[in-house]
């Protein structure tokens, strides 16, 4: 199994997963189809399937165009709102592409139809991987004909799980999000690799606020600052590492409970999500002019017509 991580938009990632024996490929979260097809051509593989984590435009906007360019393409996901969906998946369903196994894990919270994908190969020394979604820089779909609603707020930390953070809870309850993060994703093998959203530095700064005496947070933050200075990505990470410094996976720890003033895990997570949103707005507010610029860049606004 070979995974190509493809940076797109402001800070999103698409993925191309290649079964190296059969040369069959599966894409995850297609935002920019032409960029994806460039990689497909360069790798000399046959793209047969798209796995979409959720319906927001920065994860699904490319599905319709890709399906038009590749007749017979299968588009899978757990939400009927996903563009060009050919079949809806169920929690726990397993797929197979050559030697690659895929377990579909429903992880509601960011959206009710959010699906994460756990991939592995039998008798393979390489660690398994989980794809849990990325994030969104601008707030609606500029090109797709599908009626996709507003996506993540600008600069929100990831979708289901990102390095040292998690996504905004836009749909569902805190209990659902707790079950998704801690009881579903958090119980996968610790060596599992995942590529999160490139919000690591801000996430770790918040984690330090939550647990100022956590040495793992301090070390990871120092590392992330150096990576940021060198303009080098901070992904991927492993779930085993995340359990040491990601407060959203550490809701049972006394230090995290003390920060929130809550005891029940779902309540702790709920407070963390609200505090993280406030921390983000205070640290890096996006001015109206910046929002307008982003919108113009993506064609969301048109210049006034001359009378």
Short mmCIF file of N, CA and C in Angstrom, two decimals, residues 209-302:
data_model
loop_
_atom_site.label_atom_id
_atom_site.label_comp_id
_atom_site.label_asym_id
_atom_site.label_seq_id
_atom_site.Cartn_x
_atom_site.Cartn_y
_atom_site.Cartn_z
N UNK A 209 -2.20 25.35 26.73
CA UNK A 209 -3.08 26.08 27.64
C UNK A 209 -3.86 25.12 28.53
N UNK A 210 -4.29 24.00 27.95
CA UNK A 210 -5.05 23.01 28.71
C UNK A 210 -4.16 22.29 29.72
N UNK A 211 -2.98 21.87 29.26
CA UNK A 211 -2.06 21.12 30.13
C UNK A 211 -0.68 21.79 30.10
N UNK A 212 -0.49 22.86 30.84
CA UNK A 212 0.78 23.60 30.79
C UNK A 212 1.98 22.82 31.31
N UNK A 213 1.74 21.75 32.07
CA UNK A 213 2.85 20.99 32.63
C UNK A 213 3.06 19.64 31.93
N UNK A 214 2.43 19.46 30.78
CA UNK A 214 2.58 18.22 30.03
C UNK A 214 3.85 18.31 29.17
N UNK A 215 4.87 17.54 29.52
CA UNK A 215 6.15 17.59 28.81
C UNK A 215 6.02 17.14 27.35
N UNK A 216 5.07 16.25 27.09
CA UNK A 216 4.87 15.79 25.71
C UNK A 216 4.34 16.93 24.85
N UNK A 217 3.46 17.74 25.41
CA UNK A 217 2.95 18.90 24.68
C UNK A 217 4.09 19.88 24.39
N UNK A 218 4.90 20.15 25.40
CA UNK A 218 6.01 21.10 25.23
C UNK A 218 6.96 20.64 24.14
N UNK A 219 7.31 19.35 24.16
CA UNK A 219 8.25 18.83 23.18
C UNK A 219 7.67 18.87 21.77
N UNK A 220 6.41 18.49 21.65
CA UNK A 220 5.77 18.48 20.33
C UNK A 220 5.59 19.91 19.80
N UNK A 221 5.28 20.85 20.68
CA UNK A 221 5.12 22.24 20.28
C UNK A 221 6.45 22.81 19.78
N UNK A 222 7.53 22.52 20.49
CA UNK A 222 8.85 22.98 20.06
C UNK A 222 9.19 22.41 18.69
N UNK A 223 8.89 21.14 18.49
CA UNK A 223 9.14 20.49 17.21
C UNK A 223 8.31 21.13 16.10
N UNK A 224 7.03 21.39 16.39
CA UNK A 224 6.13 21.96 15.38
C UNK A 224 6.55 23.38 15.00
N UNK A 225 7.03 24.15 15.96
CA UNK A 225 7.51 25.51 15.65
C UNK A 225 8.70 25.46 14.70
N UNK A 226 9.58 24.52 14.92
CA UNK A 226 10.73 24.38 14.02
C UNK A 226 10.29 23.97 12.63
N UNK A 227 9.33 23.05 12.56
CA UNK A 227 8.80 22.63 11.26
C UNK A 227 8.15 23.80 10.55
N UNK A 228 7.43 24.62 11.31
CA UNK A 228 6.77 25.78 10.73
C UNK A 228 7.80 26.77 10.17
N UNK A 229 8.86 27.00 10.92
CA UNK A 229 9.92 27.91 10.46
C UNK A 229 10.59 27.38 9.18
N UNK A 230 10.70 26.06 9.09
CA UNK A 230 11.33 25.45 7.93
C UNK A 230 10.34 25.23 6.78
N UNK A 231 9.06 25.59 7.02
CA UNK A 231 8.00 25.41 6.03
C UNK A 231 7.89 23.95 5.60
N UNK A 232 7.89 23.07 6.60
CA UNK A 232 7.79 21.63 6.37
C UNK A 232 6.51 21.11 7.03
N UNK A 233 5.76 20.23 6.39
CA UNK A 233 4.51 19.72 6.99
C UNK A 233 4.74 19.02 8.32
N UNK A 234 3.73 19.05 9.16
CA UNK A 234 3.80 18.38 10.46
C UNK A 234 3.06 17.05 10.46
N UNK A 235 2.52 16.65 9.34
CA UNK A 235 1.80 15.39 9.24
C UNK A 235 2.66 14.40 8.47
N UNK A 236 2.48 13.09 8.69
CA UNK A 236 1.44 12.48 9.51
C UNK A 236 1.85 12.34 10.98
N UNK A 237 0.96 11.73 11.76
CA UNK A 237 1.23 11.40 13.15
C UNK A 237 0.66 10.01 13.41
N UNK A 238 0.93 9.48 14.60
CA UNK A 238 0.33 8.20 14.97
C UNK A 238 -0.63 8.41 16.13
N UNK A 239 -1.59 7.52 16.24
CA UNK A 239 -2.56 7.63 17.33
C UNK A 239 -1.89 7.45 18.69
N UNK A 240 -0.86 6.64 18.74
CA UNK A 240 -0.14 6.46 20.00
C UNK A 240 0.46 7.77 20.47
N UNK A 241 1.02 8.56 19.55
CA UNK A 241 1.56 9.86 19.91
C UNK A 241 0.45 10.81 20.38
N UNK A 242 -0.66 10.78 19.67
CA UNK A 242 -1.76 11.70 19.98
C UNK A 242 -2.29 11.52 21.40
N UNK A 243 -2.27 10.28 21.89
CA UNK A 243 -2.77 10.01 23.23
C UNK A 243 -1.92 10.69 24.30
N UNK A 244 -0.72 11.14 23.94
CA UNK A 244 0.18 11.78 24.90
C UNK A 244 -0.04 13.28 24.99
N UNK A 245 -0.56 13.91 23.92
CA UNK A 245 -0.63 15.38 23.93
C UNK A 245 -1.93 15.97 23.37
N UNK A 246 -2.78 15.19 22.77
CA UNK A 246 -4.03 15.73 22.20
C UNK A 246 -5.10 15.77 23.28
N UNK A 247 -5.48 16.96 23.76
CA UNK A 247 -6.45 17.03 24.87
C UNK A 247 -7.80 16.41 24.55
N UNK A 248 -8.17 16.38 23.27
CA UNK A 248 -9.47 15.83 22.88
C UNK A 248 -9.50 14.31 22.97
N UNK A 249 -8.34 13.69 23.05
CA UNK A 249 -8.24 12.25 23.29
C UNK A 249 -7.89 11.94 24.75
N UNK A 250 -7.70 12.99 25.56
CA UNK A 250 -7.26 12.83 26.94
C UNK A 250 -8.32 13.32 27.93
N UNK A 251 -9.59 13.15 27.55
CA UNK A 251 -10.68 13.70 28.37
C UNK A 251 -10.82 13.00 29.72
N UNK A 252 -10.20 11.84 29.88
CA UNK A 252 -10.26 11.15 31.17
C UNK A 252 -9.12 11.55 32.11
N UNK A 253 -8.16 12.34 31.60
CA UNK A 253 -7.02 12.75 32.43
C UNK A 253 -7.45 13.84 33.42
N UNK A 254 -6.93 13.77 34.64
CA UNK A 254 -7.31 14.72 35.69
C UNK A 254 -6.96 16.15 35.31
N UNK A 255 -5.82 16.34 34.67
CA UNK A 255 -5.40 17.70 34.29
C UNK A 255 -6.35 18.32 33.28
N UNK A 256 -6.87 17.52 32.36
CA UNK A 256 -7.82 18.03 31.36
C UNK A 256 -9.17 18.29 32.00
N UNK A 257 -9.59 17.41 32.88
CA UNK A 257 -10.85 17.63 33.61
C UNK A 257 -10.80 18.90 34.45
N UNK A 258 -9.66 19.11 35.08
CA UNK A 258 -9.50 20.30 35.91
C UNK A 258 -9.63 21.57 35.08
N UNK A 259 -9.06 21.56 33.89
CA UNK A 259 -9.15 22.73 33.00
C UNK A 259 -10.59 23.04 32.64
N UNK A 260 -11.39 22.01 32.39
CA UNK A 260 -12.77 22.22 31.96
C UNK A 260 -13.74 22.39 33.11
N UNK A 261 -13.37 21.91 34.29
CA UNK A 261 -14.30 21.94 35.42
C UNK A 261 -15.39 20.89 35.32
N UNK A 262 -15.21 19.91 34.45
CA UNK A 262 -16.20 18.85 34.24
C UNK A 262 -15.56 17.49 34.52
N UNK A 263 -16.43 16.48 34.68
CA UNK A 263 -15.95 15.13 34.97
C UNK A 263 -16.37 14.15 33.88
N UNK A 264 -17.66 14.18 33.49
CA UNK A 264 -18.14 13.27 32.46
C UNK A 264 -17.40 13.52 31.15
N UNK A 265 -16.89 12.47 30.50
CA UNK A 265 -16.06 12.65 29.30
C UNK A 265 -16.70 13.52 28.22
N UNK A 266 -17.98 13.31 27.94
CA UNK A 266 -18.64 14.10 26.89
C UNK A 266 -18.71 15.57 27.28
N UNK A 267 -18.93 15.84 28.58
CA UNK A 267 -18.98 17.23 29.04
C UNK A 267 -17.60 17.88 28.94
N UNK A 268 -16.55 17.11 29.27
CA UNK A 268 -15.18 17.62 29.14
C UNK A 268 -14.90 17.97 27.68
N UNK A 269 -15.28 17.09 26.78
CA UNK A 269 -15.05 17.33 25.36
C UNK A 269 -15.82 18.54 24.86
N UNK A 270 -17.04 18.70 25.34
CA UNK A 270 -17.88 19.82 24.92
C UNK A 270 -17.23 21.15 25.30
N UNK A 271 -16.71 21.23 26.54
CA UNK A 271 -16.04 22.46 26.99
C UNK A 271 -14.76 22.68 26.18
N UNK A 272 -14.01 21.62 25.93
CA UNK A 272 -12.79 21.76 25.13
C UNK A 272 -13.08 22.33 23.75
N UNK A 273 -14.14 21.86 23.12
CA UNK A 273 -14.49 22.35 21.78
C UNK A 273 -14.83 23.83 21.81
N UNK A 274 -15.58 24.24 22.82
CA UNK A 274 -15.96 25.67 22.92
C UNK A 274 -14.75 26.53 23.24
N UNK A 275 -13.89 26.04 24.13
CA UNK A 275 -12.68 26.79 24.48
C UNK A 275 -11.72 26.88 23.30
N UNK A 276 -11.64 25.79 22.53
CA UNK A 276 -10.76 25.79 21.35
C UNK A 276 -11.25 26.81 20.32
N UNK A 277 -12.55 26.90 20.13
CA UNK A 277 -13.11 27.87 19.17
C UNK A 277 -12.80 29.30 19.62
N UNK A 278 -12.95 29.57 20.91
CA UNK A 278 -12.65 30.90 21.44
C UNK A 278 -11.17 31.22 21.32
N UNK A 279 -10.34 30.23 21.59
CA UNK A 279 -8.89 30.38 21.49
C UNK A 279 -8.47 30.71 20.07
N UNK A 280 -9.09 30.05 19.10
CA UNK A 280 -8.77 30.28 17.68
C UNK A 280 -9.14 31.69 17.27
N UNK A 281 -10.34 32.13 17.67
CA UNK A 281 -10.78 33.47 17.29
C UNK A 281 -9.90 34.54 17.92
N UNK A 282 -9.47 34.32 19.16
CA UNK A 282 -8.63 35.30 19.84
C UNK A 282 -7.22 35.33 19.25
N UNK A 283 -6.74 34.16 18.82
CA UNK A 283 -5.37 34.08 18.32
C UNK A 283 -5.22 34.59 16.90
N UNK A 284 -6.23 34.35 16.08
CA UNK A 284 -6.07 34.69 14.66
C UNK A 284 -7.41 35.05 14.05
N UNK A 285 -7.97 36.22 14.41
CA UNK A 285 -9.25 36.61 13.85
C UNK A 285 -9.14 36.89 12.36
N UNK A 286 -10.14 36.45 11.61
CA UNK A 286 -10.16 36.69 10.18
C UNK A 286 -11.02 37.91 9.90
N UNK A 287 -10.41 38.96 9.40
CA UNK A 287 -11.11 40.21 9.17
C UNK A 287 -12.03 40.10 7.96
N UNK A 288 -13.09 40.94 7.90
CA UNK A 288 -14.01 40.88 6.76
C UNK A 288 -13.30 41.03 5.42
N UNK A 289 -12.25 41.88 5.38
CA UNK A 289 -11.54 42.06 4.12
C UNK A 289 -10.88 40.75 3.67
N UNK A 290 -10.35 39.99 4.65
CA UNK A 290 -9.70 38.72 4.31
C UNK A 290 -10.73 37.71 3.81
N UNK A 291 -11.91 37.70 4.44
CA UNK A 291 -12.96 36.80 3.99
C UNK A 291 -13.36 37.13 2.55
N UNK A 292 -13.50 38.41 2.27
CA UNK A 292 -13.89 38.83 0.93
C UNK A 292 -12.83 38.44 -0.09
N UNK A 293 -11.55 38.59 0.29
CA UNK A 293 -10.46 38.23 -0.62
C UNK A 293 -10.49 36.75 -0.94
N UNK A 294 -10.69 35.92 0.10
CA UNK A 294 -10.77 34.48 -0.14
C UNK A 294 -11.94 34.15 -1.06
N UNK A 295 -13.07 34.82 -0.83
CA UNK A 295 -14.25 34.57 -1.66
C UNK A 295 -13.99 34.95 -3.11
N UNK A 296 -13.33 36.08 -3.33
CA UNK A 296 -13.03 36.52 -4.69
C UNK A 296 -12.08 35.55 -5.37
N UNK A 297 -11.11 35.04 -4.61
CA UNK A 297 -10.14 34.11 -5.18
C UNK A 297 -10.82 32.85 -5.71
N UNK A 298 -11.90 32.43 -5.06
CA UNK A 298 -12.59 31.21 -5.46
C UNK A 298 -13.83 31.48 -6.30
N UNK A 299 -14.02 32.77 -6.70
CA UNK A 299 -15.14 33.08 -7.56
C UNK A 299 -16.47 33.08 -6.87
N UNK A 300 -16.45 33.22 -5.53
CA UNK A 300 -17.71 33.21 -4.79
C UNK A 300 -18.42 34.55 -4.91
N UNK A 301 -17.65 35.59 -5.18
CA UNK A 301 -18.22 36.90 -5.38
C UNK A 301 -17.82 37.37 -6.77
N UNK A 302 -18.66 38.13 -7.37
CA UNK A 302 -18.32 38.68 -8.68
C UNK A 302 -18.16 40.18 -8.56
#
